[in-house]
Amino acid sequence: MPSYRSLFRTPEFTPLFLAASAQTAAQTMGGLALGTLVYRATGSPLLSALSMFGPALAQVVGATFLLSGSDRLPPRTALSAIAATFAVGTAFQAVPGLPPGVLLAVVLLLGLVAALGGGVRWGLLNEILTKDGYLPGRSLFNILNGLTQTVGFAAGGLLLATISPRVCLLIAAALYLTAALTLRLGLTARPPRTTGRPSVAATWHTNAVLWSSRPRRLTYLGLWLPNGLVVGCESLYVSYAPGAAGTLFACGAVGMLAGDVTVGRLLPPAVRAHLATPLLLLLAVPYLAFAAHPPLAVSLLCVTVASVGFGASLVQQERLMSLTPDALSGHALGLHSAGMLTMQGVSAAVAGSLAQVTSPATGMTVMAGASVAVTLALALAGRAPARNTAVRVDAEA
């Protein structure tokens, strides 16, 4: 397996990595600023959660209508245009006097655009790295995500204590613009991976092909549901502890970093392959402690330990790639990303609704319990014999 250092000697990996870093920083700072802005204006846990995680709700629309573009658009053009769109949309959210409804509409529109971005980015990563390089490459991106989220949420929390949320949104917009320029200048003008024009029909056909295999279906559900339900817990940080939300998010990012390093670099493949279910259970069980309304220090510890379980996604993505033809890799990874983010958005809405009628702590507990139940059900389904689990590569390619 290639080392992390050797990945940076691969052409195009470094600009893709740096652009992703800038986009993650923009997303964390901008999301925290927008969630805080909406919560201060409305006092609503539901609207605050939707403002931070609402883009994920639009992912299902993108996965339904736009995802065929993941393999049918030039990667450099698509990625730089998506980053530029986010720069414009985030800057618009900073305009004073916009009602919460307009802010949420912009959030959903950006989420629609983001549905395409995941497939293009991860398909390109799968293309520029060798077969044995994808897992350490994705692990390194996840580590980057954890580090950048830690810094982004911590910096965002500090900035929100001294400047307005709208200024933080403008800083996030500048980071998105930096990412767009990095992608445009640093990537090679590659042709699309698959011939044909992006279309709704092509998207639906490939989605159906990917979904037709039972092993892939179970893998997708494992990637989407337990993870998404736990993100519903995270969406309540602002309403649970308004003064410490940035710290809670930062602790979650630290835990996610630890999980990605452990799974991506320290564990041998034979061990890693059996850890998806234990890691998914670890992801949810610590949140059950919120039923007792623990002190902040205990809450921070629970969040940190739980987030180690996000390393399960690396195990599941490795399995997904082993079950998918190369020509469909971008679309398959885009469907994973879109489905996961959609579930995160749905979970944020459900968790916010629960918190609205009960309390944020109750909402977290219910979502964590649901994640545990789903993980156990999927583990049992994976052990059950299937009538036909063969992967028909000839029909899918």
Tab-separated table of C-alpha atoms in Angstrom:
chain	number	residue	atom	x	y	z
A	1	MET	CA	0.000	0.000	0.000
A	2	PRO	CA	1.476	3.418	-0.958
A	3	SER	CA	2.546	5.750	1.839
A	4	TYR	CA	0.868	9.099	2.416
A	5	ARG	CA	4.058	10.884	1.333
A	6	SER	CA	4.232	9.049	-1.985
A	7	LEU	CA	0.721	10.225	-2.870
A	8	PHE	CA	1.933	13.819	-3.121
A	9	ARG	CA	4.362	12.761	-5.853
A	10	THR	CA	1.380	11.725	-7.979
A	11	PRO	CA	0.527	14.411	-10.547
A	12	GLU	CA	-2.681	16.345	-9.776
A	13	PHE	CA	-3.073	14.868	-6.294
A	14	THR	CA	-1.649	17.929	-4.518
A	15	PRO	CA	-3.910	20.587	-6.136
A	16	LEU	CA	-6.950	18.358	-5.627
A	17	PHE	CA	-5.943	17.912	-1.991
A	18	LEU	CA	-5.322	21.629	-1.389
A	19	ALA	CA	-8.587	22.643	-3.040
A	20	ALA	CA	-10.487	20.139	-0.913
A	21	SER	CA	-8.815	21.620	2.163
A	22	ALA	CA	-9.983	25.111	1.277
A	23	GLN	CA	-13.510	23.882	0.535
A	24	THR	CA	-13.750	21.974	3.814
A	25	ALA	CA	-12.574	25.017	5.763
A	26	ALA	CA	-15.143	27.135	3.951
A	27	GLN	CA	-17.900	24.617	4.620
A	28	THR	CA	-17.161	24.357	8.343
A	29	MET	CA	-16.800	28.081	8.967
A	30	GLY	CA	-19.698	29.013	6.700
A	31	GLY	CA	-22.010	26.338	8.097
A	32	LEU	CA	-21.336	27.294	11.711
A	33	ALA	CA	-21.789	30.978	10.889
A	34	LEU	CA	-25.048	30.382	9.030
A	35	GLY	CA	-26.416	28.084	11.743
A	36	THR	CA	-25.590	30.682	14.380
A	37	LEU	CA	-27.101	33.488	12.293
A	38	VAL	CA	-30.370	31.605	11.811
A	39	TYR	CA	-30.571	30.477	15.451
A	40	ARG	CA	-30.048	34.043	16.697
A	41	ALA	CA	-32.767	35.292	14.370
A	42	THR	CA	-35.347	32.557	14.996
A	43	GLY	CA	-34.440	30.662	18.183
A	44	SER	CA	-35.453	27.482	16.311
A	45	PRO	CA	-33.346	24.283	16.643
A	46	LEU	CA	-35.014	22.960	13.472
A	47	LEU	CA	-34.152	25.963	11.295
A	48	SER	CA	-30.639	26.105	12.748
A	49	ALA	CA	-30.053	22.425	11.942
A	50	LEU	CA	-31.460	22.819	8.430
A	51	SER	CA	-29.314	25.868	7.721
A	52	MET	CA	-26.174	23.870	8.545
A	53	PHE	CA	-27.115	20.530	7.009
A	54	GLY	CA	-29.825	21.542	4.546
A	55	PRO	CA	-27.546	21.255	1.486
A	56	ALA	CA	-27.551	17.525	2.085
A	57	LEU	CA	-31.327	17.398	1.564
A	58	ALA	CA	-30.879	18.462	-2.045
A	59	GLN	CA	-28.423	15.647	-2.694
A	60	VAL	CA	-31.244	13.223	-3.459
A	61	VAL	CA	-32.397	15.498	-6.288
A	62	GLY	CA	-28.887	15.684	-7.675
A	63	ALA	CA	-28.470	11.918	-7.416
A	64	THR	CA	-31.723	11.484	-9.336
A	65	PHE	CA	-31.150	13.961	-12.169
A	66	LEU	CA	-27.508	15.083	-12.366
A	67	LEU	CA	-25.237	12.246	-11.258
A	68	SER	CA	-24.511	10.911	-14.737
A	69	GLY	CA	-22.320	13.994	-15.156
A	70	SER	CA	-19.842	12.516	-12.662
A	71	ASP	CA	-18.254	10.421	-15.406
A	72	ARG	CA	-19.438	12.420	-18.443
A	73	LEU	CA	-18.057	15.914	-17.688
A	74	PRO	CA	-14.425	17.110	-17.855
A	75	PRO	CA	-13.307	16.915	-14.187
A	76	ARG	CA	-11.307	20.173	-14.077
A	77	THR	CA	-14.107	22.283	-15.527
A	78	ALA	CA	-16.789	20.691	-13.366
A	79	LEU	CA	-14.897	20.955	-10.080
A	80	SER	CA	-13.743	24.552	-10.556
A	81	ALA	CA	-17.247	25.648	-11.627
A	82	ILE	CA	-18.814	23.996	-8.567
A	83	ALA	CA	-16.364	25.709	-6.192
A	84	ALA	CA	-17.023	29.081	-7.876
A	85	THR	CA	-20.780	28.555	-7.518
A	86	PHE	CA	-20.362	27.961	-3.803
A	87	ALA	CA	-18.288	31.140	-3.518
A	88	VAL	CA	-21.086	33.194	-5.075
A	89	GLY	CA	-23.844	31.500	-3.074
A	90	THR	CA	-22.033	31.858	0.259
A	91	ALA	CA	-21.286	35.526	-0.397
A	92	PHE	CA	-24.977	36.091	-1.178
A	93	GLN	CA	-25.953	34.578	2.189
A	94	ALA	CA	-23.968	37.356	3.870
A	95	VAL	CA	-26.263	40.056	2.476
A	96	PRO	CA	-27.950	41.790	5.463
A	97	GLY	CA	-31.698	41.535	5.894
A	98	LEU	CA	-32.299	38.257	4.042
A	99	PRO	CA	-35.163	36.312	5.642
A	100	PRO	CA	-34.463	32.741	6.863
A	101	GLY	CA	-36.576	31.336	4.007
A	102	VAL	CA	-34.287	32.884	1.390
A	103	LEU	CA	-31.182	31.667	3.213
A	104	LEU	CA	-32.546	28.114	3.305
A	105	ALA	CA	-33.463	28.289	-0.393
A	106	VAL	CA	-29.861	29.193	-1.253
A	107	VAL	CA	-28.658	26.373	1.002
A	108	LEU	CA	-30.789	23.866	-0.916
A	109	LEU	CA	-29.649	25.157	-4.310
A	110	LEU	CA	-26.011	24.796	-3.302
A	111	GLY	CA	-26.734	21.284	-2.104
A	112	LEU	CA	-28.115	20.431	-5.537
A	113	VAL	CA	-24.833	21.545	-7.108
A	114	ALA	CA	-22.804	19.665	-4.491
A	115	ALA	CA	-24.464	16.360	-5.432
A	116	LEU	CA	-22.499	16.387	-8.674
A	117	GLY	CA	-19.237	17.461	-7.042
A	118	GLY	CA	-18.751	14.367	-4.898
A	119	GLY	CA	-18.891	11.994	-7.841
A	120	VAL	CA	-16.545	14.108	-9.953
A	121	ARG	CA	-13.972	14.537	-7.187
A	122	TRP	CA	-13.834	10.937	-5.999
A	123	GLY	CA	-13.997	9.575	-9.524
A	124	LEU	CA	-11.001	11.746	-10.415
A	125	LEU	CA	-9.159	10.566	-7.300
A	126	ASN	CA	-9.808	6.950	-8.301
A	127	GLU	CA	-8.487	7.787	-11.766
A	128	ILE	CA	-5.246	9.554	-10.831
A	129	LEU	CA	-4.205	7.017	-8.169
A	130	THR	CA	-3.281	3.377	-8.643
A	131	LYS	CA	-5.706	0.655	-7.566
A	132	ASP	CA	-3.939	0.147	-4.243
A	133	GLY	CA	-3.655	3.895	-3.787
A	134	TYR	CA	-7.356	4.774	-3.517
A	135	LEU	CA	-7.834	3.686	0.116
A	136	PRO	CA	-4.797	5.579	1.507
A	137	GLY	CA	-5.717	8.509	-0.748
A	138	ARG	CA	-9.281	8.635	0.544
A	139	SER	CA	-7.969	8.107	4.080
A	140	LEU	CA	-5.695	11.107	3.642
A	141	PHE	CA	-8.621	13.195	2.411
A	142	ASN	CA	-10.607	12.118	5.465
A	143	ILE	CA	-7.698	13.032	7.730
A	144	LEU	CA	-7.559	16.387	5.994
A	145	ASN	CA	-11.281	16.728	6.564
A	146	GLY	CA	-10.862	16.025	10.278
A	147	LEU	CA	-7.952	18.431	10.698
A	148	THR	CA	-9.591	21.161	8.666
A	149	GLN	CA	-12.870	20.770	10.506
A	150	THR	CA	-11.040	20.961	13.823
A	151	VAL	CA	-9.306	24.184	12.805
A	152	GLY	CA	-12.346	25.510	10.926
A	153	PHE	CA	-14.824	25.005	13.757
A	154	ALA	CA	-12.381	26.276	16.372
A	155	ALA	CA	-11.546	29.322	14.256
A	156	GLY	CA	-15.198	29.823	13.408
A	157	GLY	CA	-16.136	29.722	17.089
A	158	LEU	CA	-13.468	32.298	17.918
A	159	LEU	CA	-14.429	34.526	15.010
A	160	LEU	CA	-18.118	34.397	15.908
A	161	ALA	CA	-17.190	35.614	19.392
A	162	THR	CA	-15.521	38.708	17.949
A	163	ILE	CA	-17.115	39.444	14.565
A	164	SER	CA	-20.513	38.940	12.973
A	165	PRO	CA	-21.646	35.715	11.272
A	166	ARG	CA	-21.931	37.628	7.988
A	167	VAL	CA	-18.225	38.459	7.994
A	168	CYS	CA	-17.482	34.755	8.621
A	169	LEU	CA	-19.618	33.919	5.585
A	170	LEU	CA	-17.549	36.305	3.442
A	171	ILE	CA	-14.356	34.622	4.645
A	172	ALA	CA	-15.864	31.260	3.673
A	173	ALA	CA	-16.745	32.632	0.220
A	174	ALA	CA	-13.118	33.721	-0.262
A	175	LEU	CA	-11.952	30.205	0.612
A	176	TYR	CA	-14.325	28.701	-1.970
A	177	LEU	CA	-12.939	31.100	-4.583
A	178	THR	CA	-9.394	30.060	-3.655
A	179	ALA	CA	-10.382	26.428	-4.190
A	180	ALA	CA	-11.855	27.228	-7.615
A	181	LEU	CA	-8.636	28.903	-8.746
A	182	THR	CA	-6.481	26.053	-7.387
A	183	LEU	CA	-8.506	23.483	-9.297
A	184	ARG	CA	-8.511	25.485	-12.501
A	185	LEU	CA	-4.768	26.144	-12.477
A	186	GLY	CA	-3.547	22.905	-10.882
A	187	LEU	CA	-5.483	20.154	-12.668
A	188	THR	CA	-4.925	18.819	-16.166
A	189	ALA	CA	-7.688	19.139	-18.752
A	190	ARG	CA	-8.735	15.491	-18.711
A	191	PRO	CA	-11.498	14.124	-20.918
A	192	PRO	CA	-14.620	12.574	-19.342
A	193	ARG	CA	-14.256	8.974	-18.150
A	194	THR	CA	-17.338	7.822	-20.074
A	195	THR	CA	-18.709	8.836	-23.453
A	196	GLY	CA	-22.166	10.289	-23.903
A	197	ARG	CA	-23.960	13.365	-22.685
A	198	PRO	CA	-25.133	13.745	-19.075
A	199	SER	CA	-28.864	13.152	-18.897
A	200	VAL	CA	-31.625	12.194	-16.517
A	201	ALA	CA	-32.111	8.897	-18.379
A	202	ALA	CA	-28.398	8.013	-18.069
A	203	THR	CA	-28.473	8.881	-14.365
A	204	TRP	CA	-31.510	6.694	-13.713
A	205	HIS	CA	-30.120	3.792	-15.752
A	206	THR	CA	-26.760	3.734	-13.949
A	207	ASN	CA	-28.425	4.165	-10.560
A	208	ALA	CA	-30.581	1.127	-11.362
A	209	VAL	CA	-27.540	-0.902	-12.444
A	210	LEU	CA	-25.649	-0.044	-9.264
A	211	TRP	CA	-28.681	-0.773	-7.091
A	212	SER	CA	-29.410	-4.125	-8.785
A	213	SER	CA	-26.641	-5.939	-6.900
A	214	ARG	CA	-27.618	-7.037	-3.362
A	215	PRO	CA	-24.058	-6.725	-1.948
A	216	ARG	CA	-23.850	-3.162	-3.285
A	217	ARG	CA	-27.320	-2.339	-1.917
A	218	LEU	CA	-26.315	-3.407	1.574
A	219	THR	CA	-23.024	-1.533	1.264
A	220	TYR	CA	-24.815	1.647	0.199
A	221	LEU	CA	-27.329	1.367	3.047
A	222	GLY	CA	-24.458	0.874	5.506
A	223	LEU	CA	-22.763	3.982	4.134
A	224	TRP	CA	-25.919	6.096	4.265
A	225	LEU	CA	-28.115	5.233	7.229
A	226	PRO	CA	-26.061	4.792	10.443
A	227	ASN	CA	-23.781	7.685	9.508
A	228	GLY	CA	-26.656	9.982	8.589
A	229	LEU	CA	-28.586	9.308	11.795
A	230	VAL	CA	-25.549	10.238	13.899
A	231	VAL	CA	-25.107	13.449	11.931
A	232	GLY	CA	-28.644	14.221	13.091
A	233	CYS	CA	-27.150	14.235	16.603
A	234	GLU	CA	-24.419	16.623	15.445
A	235	SER	CA	-26.960	18.987	13.897
A	236	LEU	CA	-28.251	19.765	17.408
A	237	TYR	CA	-24.933	20.989	18.830
A	238	VAL	CA	-25.853	24.648	18.342
A	239	SER	CA	-29.165	24.321	20.171
A	240	TYR	CA	-27.768	21.890	22.789
A	241	ALA	CA	-24.837	24.110	23.799
A	242	PRO	CA	-24.914	27.439	21.919
A	243	GLY	CA	-21.722	28.681	23.557
A	244	ALA	CA	-19.751	25.476	22.991
A	245	ALA	CA	-21.003	24.268	19.607
A	246	GLY	CA	-17.680	25.037	17.922
A	247	THR	CA	-15.844	22.998	20.583
A	248	LEU	CA	-18.218	20.057	20.158
A	249	PHE	CA	-17.694	20.084	16.386
A	250	ALA	CA	-13.920	20.354	16.857
A	251	CYS	CA	-13.889	17.355	19.235
A	252	GLY	CA	-15.902	15.384	16.694
A	253	ALA	CA	-13.344	16.242	14.025
A	254	VAL	CA	-10.499	15.060	16.289
A	255	GLY	CA	-12.241	11.727	16.829
A	256	MET	CA	-12.886	11.340	13.107
A	257	LEU	CA	-9.201	12.035	12.426
A	258	ALA	CA	-8.155	9.319	14.876
A	259	GLY	CA	-10.523	6.817	13.272
A	260	ASP	CA	-9.322	7.558	9.751
A	261	VAL	CA	-5.643	7.241	10.652
A	262	THR	CA	-6.270	3.963	12.474
A	263	VAL	CA	-8.360	2.404	9.709
A	264	GLY	CA	-6.494	3.895	6.755
A	265	ARG	CA	-2.908	3.265	7.857
A	266	LEU	CA	-2.560	1.171	11.007
A	267	LEU	CA	-4.898	-1.771	10.476
A	268	PRO	CA	-4.020	-4.614	8.052
A	269	PRO	CA	-6.645	-5.444	5.392
A	270	ALA	CA	-7.587	-8.761	7.020
A	271	VAL	CA	-8.524	-6.989	10.257
A	272	ARG	CA	-10.017	-3.919	8.603
A	273	ALA	CA	-12.527	-5.950	6.590
A	274	HIS	CA	-14.318	-7.119	9.760
A	275	LEU	CA	-14.614	-3.759	11.525
A	276	ALA	CA	-17.458	-2.020	9.715
A	277	THR	CA	-20.189	-3.058	12.172
A	278	PRO	CA	-18.155	-2.488	15.380
A	279	LEU	CA	-17.124	0.975	14.161
A	280	LEU	CA	-20.709	1.890	13.254
A	281	LEU	CA	-21.847	0.853	16.732
A	282	LEU	CA	-19.067	2.959	18.247
A	283	LEU	CA	-20.319	5.860	16.146
A	284	ALA	CA	-23.732	5.850	17.841
A	285	VAL	CA	-23.542	4.301	21.317
A	286	PRO	CA	-21.749	7.196	23.113
A	287	TYR	CA	-24.572	9.567	22.114
A	288	LEU	CA	-26.977	7.510	24.237
A	289	ALA	CA	-25.311	9.139	27.261
A	290	PHE	CA	-26.945	12.444	26.315
A	291	ALA	CA	-30.190	11.045	27.759
A	292	ALA	CA	-28.674	11.804	31.195
A	293	HIS	CA	-27.837	15.434	30.250
A	294	PRO	CA	-24.122	14.998	31.063
A	295	PRO	CA	-21.801	17.909	31.937
A	296	LEU	CA	-20.057	19.599	29.037
A	297	ALA	CA	-16.749	17.802	29.682
A	298	VAL	CA	-18.462	14.403	29.455
A	299	SER	CA	-20.344	15.509	26.346
A	300	LEU	CA	-17.062	16.477	24.678
A	301	LEU	CA	-15.568	13.077	25.535
A	302	CYS	CA	-18.607	11.214	24.179
A	303	VAL	CA	-18.494	13.156	20.914
A	304	THR	CA	-14.762	12.529	20.477
A	305	VAL	CA	-15.011	8.773	21.118
A	306	ALA	CA	-18.099	8.369	18.937
A	307	SER	CA	-16.529	10.120	15.958
A	308	VAL	CA	-13.772	7.504	15.767
A	309	GLY	CA	-16.518	5.314	14.315
A	310	PHE	CA	-16.646	7.412	11.139
A	311	GLY	CA	-13.645	5.306	10.053
A	312	ALA	CA	-16.194	2.657	9.076
A	313	SER	CA	-16.796	4.526	5.835
A	314	LEU	CA	-13.284	3.685	4.599
A	315	VAL	CA	-13.950	-0.028	5.059
A	316	GLN	CA	-17.288	0.278	3.277
A	317	GLN	CA	-15.913	2.366	0.401
A	318	GLU	CA	-13.155	-0.178	-0.187
A	319	ARG	CA	-15.828	-2.859	-0.467
A	320	LEU	CA	-17.929	-0.702	-2.781
A	321	MET	CA	-15.015	-0.212	-5.178
A	322	SER	CA	-14.352	-3.963	-5.203
A	323	LEU	CA	-17.965	-4.506	-6.302
A	324	THR	CA	-18.052	-1.790	-9.011
A	325	PRO	CA	-16.664	-1.707	-12.593
A	326	ASP	CA	-14.052	1.000	-13.231
A	327	ALA	CA	-16.194	2.778	-15.818
A	328	LEU	CA	-18.853	3.421	-13.177
A	329	SER	CA	-16.521	4.378	-10.325
A	330	GLY	CA	-17.301	8.096	-10.393
A	331	HIS	CA	-21.043	7.519	-10.542
A	332	ALA	CA	-20.853	4.870	-7.806
A	333	LEU	CA	-18.879	7.133	-5.481
A	334	GLY	CA	-21.147	10.046	-6.329
A	335	LEU	CA	-24.192	7.957	-5.434
A	336	HIS	CA	-22.530	7.063	-2.131
A	337	SER	CA	-21.774	10.718	-1.401
A	338	ALA	CA	-25.203	11.976	-2.480
A	339	GLY	CA	-27.095	9.289	-0.565
A	340	MET	CA	-25.016	9.815	2.558
A	341	LEU	CA	-25.451	13.585	2.517
A	342	THR	CA	-29.151	13.266	1.747
A	343	MET	CA	-29.586	11.041	4.778
A	344	GLN	CA	-27.621	13.519	6.842
A	345	GLY	CA	-29.954	16.304	5.761
A	346	VAL	CA	-33.073	14.223	6.444
A	347	SER	CA	-31.681	13.270	9.845
A	348	ALA	CA	-30.943	16.906	10.652
A	349	ALA	CA	-34.565	17.762	9.843
A	350	VAL	CA	-35.902	14.877	11.939
A	351	ALA	CA	-33.557	15.613	14.839
A	352	GLY	CA	-34.449	19.303	14.730
A	353	SER	CA	-38.160	18.461	14.749
A	354	LEU	CA	-37.697	16.167	17.741
A	355	ALA	CA	-35.713	18.814	19.584
A	356	GLN	CA	-38.397	21.357	18.769
A	357	VAL	CA	-41.072	19.393	20.671
A	358	THR	CA	-38.839	17.754	23.320
A	359	SER	CA	-35.234	18.872	23.856
A	360	PRO	CA	-31.918	18.716	21.967
A	361	ALA	CA	-30.643	16.028	24.354
A	362	THR	CA	-33.712	13.886	23.699
A	363	GLY	CA	-33.341	14.349	19.958
A	364	MET	CA	-29.717	13.194	20.113
A	365	THR	CA	-30.615	10.116	22.142
A	366	VAL	CA	-33.413	9.044	19.801
A	367	MET	CA	-31.253	9.466	16.677
A	368	ALA	CA	-28.389	7.495	18.259
A	369	GLY	CA	-30.736	4.670	19.233
A	370	ALA	CA	-32.077	4.518	15.691
A	371	SER	CA	-28.517	4.314	14.328
A	372	VAL	CA	-27.714	1.367	16.608
A	373	ALA	CA	-30.892	-0.458	15.516
A	374	VAL	CA	-30.183	0.089	11.805
A	375	THR	CA	-26.564	-1.066	12.144
A	376	LEU	CA	-27.612	-4.309	13.813
A	377	ALA	CA	-30.343	-4.924	11.216
A	378	LEU	CA	-27.874	-4.429	8.332
A	379	ALA	CA	-25.361	-6.746	10.000
A	380	LEU	CA	-27.998	-9.479	10.194
A	381	ALA	CA	-29.063	-8.872	6.578
A	382	GLY	CA	-25.453	-9.189	5.442
A	383	ARG	CA	-25.188	-12.627	7.018
A	384	ALA	CA	-28.413	-13.905	5.449
A	385	PRO	CA	-27.986	-15.992	2.276
A	386	ALA	CA	-28.923	-14.238	-0.956
A	387	ARG	CA	-30.501	-15.832	-4.019
A	388	ASN	CA	-28.092	-14.161	-6.400
A	389	THR	CA	-25.161	-12.109	-5.165
A	390	ALA	CA	-23.040	-12.342	-8.305
A	391	VAL	CA	-21.721	-9.089	-9.717
A	392	ARG	CA	-22.514	-8.922	-13.439
A	393	VAL	CA	-19.666	-6.751	-14.648
A	394	ASP	CA	-20.326	-7.565	-18.277
A	395	ALA	CA	-23.806	-6.063	-18.120
A	396	GLU	CA	-22.699	-3.053	-16.124
A	397	ALA	CA	-19.595	-1.909	-17.924
